[in-house]
Amino acid sequence: MDGKKLVKMANDIAAFFAAEPEPKVALEGIAGHIKKFWAPRMRRELLALLDAGGDGMAPAVREALAAHRRLLQPATR
Amino acid sequence: MYSNKVQDFGTPARPAAKSVALQIDGQPVTVPAGTSVLRAAALAGVNIPKLCATDSLEAFGSCRLCLVEVEGRRGFPASCTTHCEPGMKVRTQSRKLADLRRGVMELYISDHPLDCLTCPANGNCELQDMAGVTGLREVRYGYAGENHLAAPKDESNPYFTFDPTKCIVCSRCVRACDEIQGTFALTVQGRGFGSTIAAGPTNFLDSECVSCGACVQACPTSTLMEKSIVDQGQPDHAVDTTCAYCGVGCAFRAEMKGSEVVRMVPHKDGKANHGHSCIKGRFAWGYATHPDRVNTPMIRSKITDPWREVSWDEAIAYAASEIKRIQARYGKDSVGGITSSRCTNEETYLVQKLVRAGFGNNNVDTCARVCHSPTGYGLKTTLGESAGTQDFDSVEHTDCMIVIGANPTDGHPVFASRMKQRLRAGATLIVIDPRRIDLVRTPHVAADFHLPLKPGTNVAVLNAMAHVIVTEGLAREGYVRERCEVDQYEKWKTFIASPKNSPEALEAECGVPAASLRGAARLFAKAGNGAIYYGLGVTEHSQGSTTVMAIANLAMVTGNIGRPGVGVNPLRGQNNVQGSCDMGSFPHELPGYRHVGDAGVRELFATTWGVPIQDEPGLRIPNMFDAAIDGSFKGLYVQGEDIAQSDPDTKHVQKALESLECLIVQDIFLCETAKYAHVLLPGSSFLEKDGTFTNAERRISRVRKVMPPLAGMADWEVTVALSRALGYPMHYDHPSQVMDEIALLTPTFTGVSYDKIDRLGSIQWPCNDAAPDGTPVMHEQEFVRGKGRFVVTEYVATPERTTRKFPLILTTGRILSQYNVGAQTRRTENKVWHDADVLEIHPHDAEQRGITHGEMVSLQSRKGETTLRAVVTERMQPGVVYTTFHHPESGVNVVTTENSDWATNCPEYKVTAVQVVAHAKKSEWQRGFDSFASQQEGLLPKTAVRGDVR
């Protein structure tokens, strides 16, 4: 998958949840959305991008991925 | 006209609480107050002769044929214009009435050609019928006097003729154009004997006529007559079915001679269209038997290889073997499928079932991804159901309508006519659109507010309007506190009341004056019933889902959900967008919008289907493209969609398709996508199969087979065969059994069956024990999700910004005569109206660039370049240009970008920063397109030579 595109998609999601006044709810929103709609291979790659330094990732995306890593990590098939 | 076998009651029904009792020819009759004597008689089985009256039009009282006698009254009133009154005693037959009627007919026939035996209306002519009914035996005046018998025919319209020699100037055509269609293109010119029907100063084609067919439908003679009837004669039978064009889902009668369609006539009892039609559904059906149809399966190993025509068995076996090979080599998740909103519910259900159960993954998506996926997300989040809230009839009760990001007169013309009827009756209108669409000002309709916003600022505009409503005390607090989540409302209220959301703060961003925003907000909030209608100008943005939720917020805060006349109404682009979404075409949802992560739902399907269902979402269409390019996605089955033309960033799509090892395309034509295919499975048109479509108002209507599939198999049979070859046999003998399975598995469809649809005509889901006859208006007592949820909708500007290099904004859309990628309408006479996509540009922008009307210009973005003909028009606002995507060689999507809605990845077709340059020749991409098209044409079997593979 195109890593830059995945990061952009995640940042777009974070931009929507930026209006949420409660930070915890915002992070849950970002992670929940990615979990609900992204295929496992996309989530796996996004987490790998985070582990590689998260270049270009919005801070809220980094925080959401870190805080909800277990939720987002696909089961190994 | 309608077949004379369809009863015509003479004047429209008058729904009324009170009834009136009277006698007609001694027979007691009770009818709703306001009913005409003509209609009351027809309802009682008494057919009074008539010519200028028909039940689709208001009474006119001109032909003097429907005269009656009323006891105690003098004279012979026209029964069409006489209302029933209590105790009235009407006599429809007497010697005097017979003499009067015969005299009228004698005058008509004295100026009418006596060529009944060779007339195209022979056997289905009201004038002929009335001559018979009135007992006309002679014309005492002779035929030598002054007459109209030498008047020339107007053959300019490709679909119907206007033969003034047959015209009796009853005005039915004029009134149909006015009352039903609302175009006001026709008039009666001249006076007395010199009166003639005129469509503008020259002819029908050059007039304002939109070829909806309402005039042809209304004509009682052969004056306005379909050319197909002129050529082929009257039909011998008719089959009820549903139009396969836009999301209005008009009911039609396919009038047939054997297995050949001779005319498509809008069904009077159609609950979506009430007997009206548009140019596409009424006339543009010839594509179904166009020589370009692919009627033999074909296969090839590489897209540079010649196609090889093979049997169905060989094609299916090859396709299945390729899927198996790819999955064995690259893994189970390396393949997927795309369903189509042009196909039936049953077909889309089967394709997603094939992917989930046969392929064993959730890599299924649908073309709604690129149109209304934000509607699904936004309405599910706020209201609890991924669907519009109303039926079309609801508009009759609307006091103020907002039309945002939709162009109904072009995209949904039959419903647009309903809107115009309501607007002419006094409803107010707010249009939110960058362009001055026709609804802004059309005969006898003018928008109270047109908010010509900058593309990409929908959320800003809606937030500003909501700000006004909240801060000026116009919110329906009682409704909100009873029906919605109060804590979410309070959170939203605090957000929306913030000064940053005021019209004054946002006017510079959105380009709409604050005073207009305030005025529009007040008008909507203070109207009794406010309804919001929207289209792809809402969804196809980076904030598409946010806009849908902002619309829901606006409807909830004004108390405008849950009764007739109000609501949130997405106007769906294609015929079965709603249905394809309902049927589980999205990669994260099983049928009925239930997430694949729900173990209980998975268990239900696994038990019925006999295989486990993956618990994770699959790839969306744009993800499939990316995965194809990175090498992890290798096989794709596409039913009825032309992603190579319709999806954005064409070069990216082409690269993805070229990366596939097996692309299976099922289509009725060699579409753009098929040129990248390895297996081509001939599709079947809507005339060749049974099934159902679900329109924009959740109405499930039957599609009925009127001719055998040209290639021998209906689409649903092909999917079943492919599944069987993959080792997952499906057992259906008829699409009705597929619907039975859908009903078994989907709570909102529990009560749906073909038998019930046949009985009721159509059904709006939810249809279950709680609503056995369906649900015209949703969320009446409570929202589907329980309490309505306000969502904070922060305006986030699109990343697509104008620059010095690309200073204009391109927005795209469609026009009346063409449909989507044009594969169907380009293969009809509709090309007379639109034979190429053009670029609309404001005179100021054109002048600055030295562009003149009609010249070829280069349209350039950071993604690519194409060449179009410029149309200089003040319909555009300065800084914004517009085009359509109906013709593949236009390459409009070469220019559009990869930007998409944050929630759904619906592409941002509506905002692309571009430059327009004068004096252009074909772009490099277009030259490549020509070369590739020519190459692919050369690879077709010699037996499949076609006139136009584009």
PDB file of C-alpha atoms in Angstrom, chain B residues 497-593:
ATOM      1  CA  ALA B 497     -22.927  29.016  18.583  1.00  0.00           C
ATOM      2  CA  SER B 498     -19.248  29.896  18.607  1.00  0.00           C
ATOM      3  CA  PRO B 499     -18.497  33.154  16.763  1.00  0.00           C
ATOM      4  CA  LYS B 500     -16.212  31.254  14.394  1.00  0.00           C
ATOM      5  CA  ASN B 501     -19.348  29.681  12.900  1.00  0.00           C
ATOM      6  CA  SER B 502     -21.200  32.932  12.378  1.00  0.00           C
ATOM      7  CA  PRO B 503     -22.105  33.969   8.831  1.00  0.00           C
ATOM      8  CA  GLU B 504     -19.918  37.037   9.217  1.00  0.00           C
ATOM      9  CA  ALA B 505     -16.923  34.896  10.146  1.00  0.00           C
ATOM     10  CA  LEU B 506     -17.465  32.418   7.304  1.00  0.00           C
ATOM     11  CA  GLU B 507     -18.657  34.592   4.426  1.00  0.00           C
ATOM     12  CA  ALA B 508     -15.167  35.206   3.103  1.00  0.00           C
ATOM     13  CA  GLU B 509     -14.360  31.503   3.206  1.00  0.00           C
ATOM     14  CA  CYS B 510     -17.545  30.294   1.552  1.00  0.00           C
ATOM     15  CA  GLY B 511     -18.117  33.254  -0.716  1.00  0.00           C
ATOM     16  CA  VAL B 512     -21.739  33.764   0.338  1.00  0.00           C
ATOM     17  CA  PRO B 513     -22.734  37.110   1.883  1.00  0.00           C
ATOM     18  CA  ALA B 514     -23.600  36.866   5.561  1.00  0.00           C
ATOM     19  CA  ALA B 515     -26.966  38.509   4.976  1.00  0.00           C
ATOM     20  CA  SER B 516     -27.923  35.768   2.527  1.00  0.00           C
ATOM     21  CA  LEU B 517     -26.840  33.073   4.950  1.00  0.00           C
ATOM     22  CA  ARG B 518     -28.897  34.652   7.694  1.00  0.00           C
ATOM     23  CA  GLY B 519     -31.907  35.143   5.454  1.00  0.00           C
ATOM     24  CA  ALA B 520     -31.846  31.572   4.207  1.00  0.00           C
ATOM     25  CA  ALA B 521     -31.462  30.186   7.716  1.00  0.00           C
ATOM     26  CA  ARG B 522     -34.400  32.203   8.987  1.00  0.00           C
ATOM     27  CA  LEU B 523     -36.565  31.201   6.050  1.00  0.00           C
ATOM     28  CA  PHE B 524     -35.863  27.520   6.572  1.00  0.00           C
ATOM     29  CA  ALA B 525     -36.236  27.577  10.349  1.00  0.00           C
ATOM     30  CA  LYS B 526     -39.502  29.483  10.281  1.00  0.00           C
ATOM     31  CA  ALA B 527     -41.127  27.419   7.528  1.00  0.00           C
ATOM     32  CA  GLY B 528     -43.678  24.927   8.750  1.00  0.00           C
ATOM     33  CA  ASN B 529     -42.238  21.943   6.950  1.00  0.00           C
ATOM     34  CA  GLY B 530     -38.626  22.183   5.834  1.00  0.00           C
ATOM     35  CA  ALA B 531     -37.106  19.504   3.622  1.00  0.00           C
ATOM     36  CA  ILE B 532     -33.508  19.122   2.499  1.00  0.00           C
ATOM     37  CA  TYR B 533     -32.660  17.490  -0.817  1.00  0.00           C
ATOM     38  CA  TYR B 534     -29.070  16.819  -1.720  1.00  0.00           C
ATOM     39  CA  GLY B 535     -26.883  15.074  -4.226  1.00  0.00           C
ATOM     40  CA  LEU B 536     -23.290  14.396  -5.094  1.00  0.00           C
ATOM     41  CA  GLY B 537     -22.379  18.040  -4.650  1.00  0.00           C
ATOM     42  CA  VAL B 538     -22.626  17.185  -0.967  1.00  0.00           C
ATOM     43  CA  THR B 539     -20.994  13.785  -0.836  1.00  0.00           C
ATOM     44  CA  GLU B 540     -18.132  14.004  -3.323  1.00  0.00           C
ATOM     45  CA  HIS B 541     -15.954  16.181  -1.134  1.00  0.00           C
ATOM     46  CA  SER B 542     -13.192  15.686   1.388  1.00  0.00           C
ATOM     47  CA  GLN B 543     -15.855  16.623   3.939  1.00  0.00           C
ATOM     48  CA  GLY B 544     -18.662  14.665   2.294  1.00  0.00           C
ATOM     49  CA  SER B 545     -19.636  12.731   5.409  1.00  0.00           C
ATOM     50  CA  THR B 546     -19.316  15.835   7.565  1.00  0.00           C
ATOM     51  CA  THR B 547     -21.700  17.658   5.243  1.00  0.00           C
ATOM     52  CA  VAL B 548     -24.257  14.858   5.422  1.00  0.00           C
ATOM     53  CA  MET B 549     -24.097  15.045   9.218  1.00  0.00           C
ATOM     54  CA  ALA B 550     -24.384  18.837   9.112  1.00  0.00           C
ATOM     55  CA  ILE B 551     -27.536  18.386   7.024  1.00  0.00           C
ATOM     56  CA  ALA B 552     -28.911  15.954   9.599  1.00  0.00           C
ATOM     57  CA  ASN B 553     -28.033  18.438  12.368  1.00  0.00           C
ATOM     58  CA  LEU B 554     -29.901  21.176  10.514  1.00  0.00           C
ATOM     59  CA  ALA B 555     -32.958  18.982  10.037  1.00  0.00           C
ATOM     60  CA  MET B 556     -33.002  17.903  13.684  1.00  0.00           C
ATOM     61  CA  VAL B 557     -32.482  21.348  15.168  1.00  0.00           C
ATOM     62  CA  THR B 558     -35.428  22.653  13.149  1.00  0.00           C
ATOM     63  CA  GLY B 559     -37.598  19.656  14.055  1.00  0.00           C
ATOM     64  CA  ASN B 560     -37.778  18.602  10.443  1.00  0.00           C
ATOM     65  CA  ILE B 561     -37.627  14.815  10.637  1.00  0.00           C
ATOM     66  CA  GLY B 562     -40.406  12.335  11.219  1.00  0.00           C
ATOM     67  CA  ARG B 563     -43.448  13.510   9.297  1.00  0.00           C
ATOM     68  CA  PRO B 564     -44.516  14.183   5.691  1.00  0.00           C
ATOM     69  CA  GLY B 565     -43.095  17.325   4.108  1.00  0.00           C
ATOM     70  CA  VAL B 566     -39.749  17.356   5.871  1.00  0.00           C
ATOM     71  CA  GLY B 567     -36.656  15.210   6.104  1.00  0.00           C
ATOM     72  CA  VAL B 568     -33.229  14.504   4.747  1.00  0.00           C
ATOM     73  CA  ASN B 569     -33.470  13.329   1.190  1.00  0.00           C
ATOM     74  CA  PRO B 570     -30.400  12.082  -0.680  1.00  0.00           C
ATOM     75  CA  LEU B 571     -31.103  12.049  -4.399  1.00  0.00           C
ATOM     76  CA  ARG B 572     -29.341   8.907  -5.565  1.00  0.00           C
ATOM     77  CA  GLY B 573     -27.485   9.051  -8.825  1.00  0.00           C
ATOM     78  CA  GLN B 574     -27.947   5.623 -10.315  1.00  0.00           C
ATOM     79  CA  ASN B 575     -31.043   3.464 -10.285  1.00  0.00           C
ATOM     80  CA  ASN B 576     -30.007   1.103  -7.517  1.00  0.00           C
ATOM     81  CA  VAL B 577     -27.534   3.017  -5.350  1.00  0.00           C
ATOM     82  CA  GLN B 578     -29.754   2.552  -2.328  1.00  0.00           C
ATOM     83  CA  GLY B 579     -30.236  -1.123  -3.115  1.00  0.00           C
ATOM     84  CA  SER B 580     -26.602  -1.927  -3.774  1.00  0.00           C
ATOM     85  CA  CYS B 581     -25.736  -0.414  -0.387  1.00  0.00           C
ATOM     86  CA  ASP B 582     -28.616  -2.224   1.322  1.00  0.00           C
ATOM     87  CA  MET B 583     -27.402  -5.521  -0.087  1.00  0.00           C
ATOM     88  CA  GLY B 584     -24.104  -5.553   1.782  1.00  0.00           C
ATOM     89  CA  SER B 585     -21.865  -4.290  -0.962  1.00  0.00           C
ATOM     90  CA  PHE B 586     -19.565  -2.363   1.360  1.00  0.00           C
ATOM     91  CA  PRO B 587     -16.527  -4.233   2.606  1.00  0.00           C
ATOM     92  CA  HIS B 588     -17.301  -3.620   6.272  1.00  0.00           C
ATOM     93  CA  GLU B 589     -21.008  -4.439   6.212  1.00  0.00           C
ATOM     94  CA  LEU B 590     -23.186  -7.443   5.568  1.00  0.00           C
ATOM     95  CA  PRO B 591     -26.677  -6.890   4.089  1.00  0.00           C
ATOM     96  CA  GLY B 592     -28.757  -4.518   6.199  1.00  0.00           C
ATOM     97  CA  TYR B 593     -25.759  -2.365   7.181  1.00  0.00           C
TER      98      TYR B 593
END
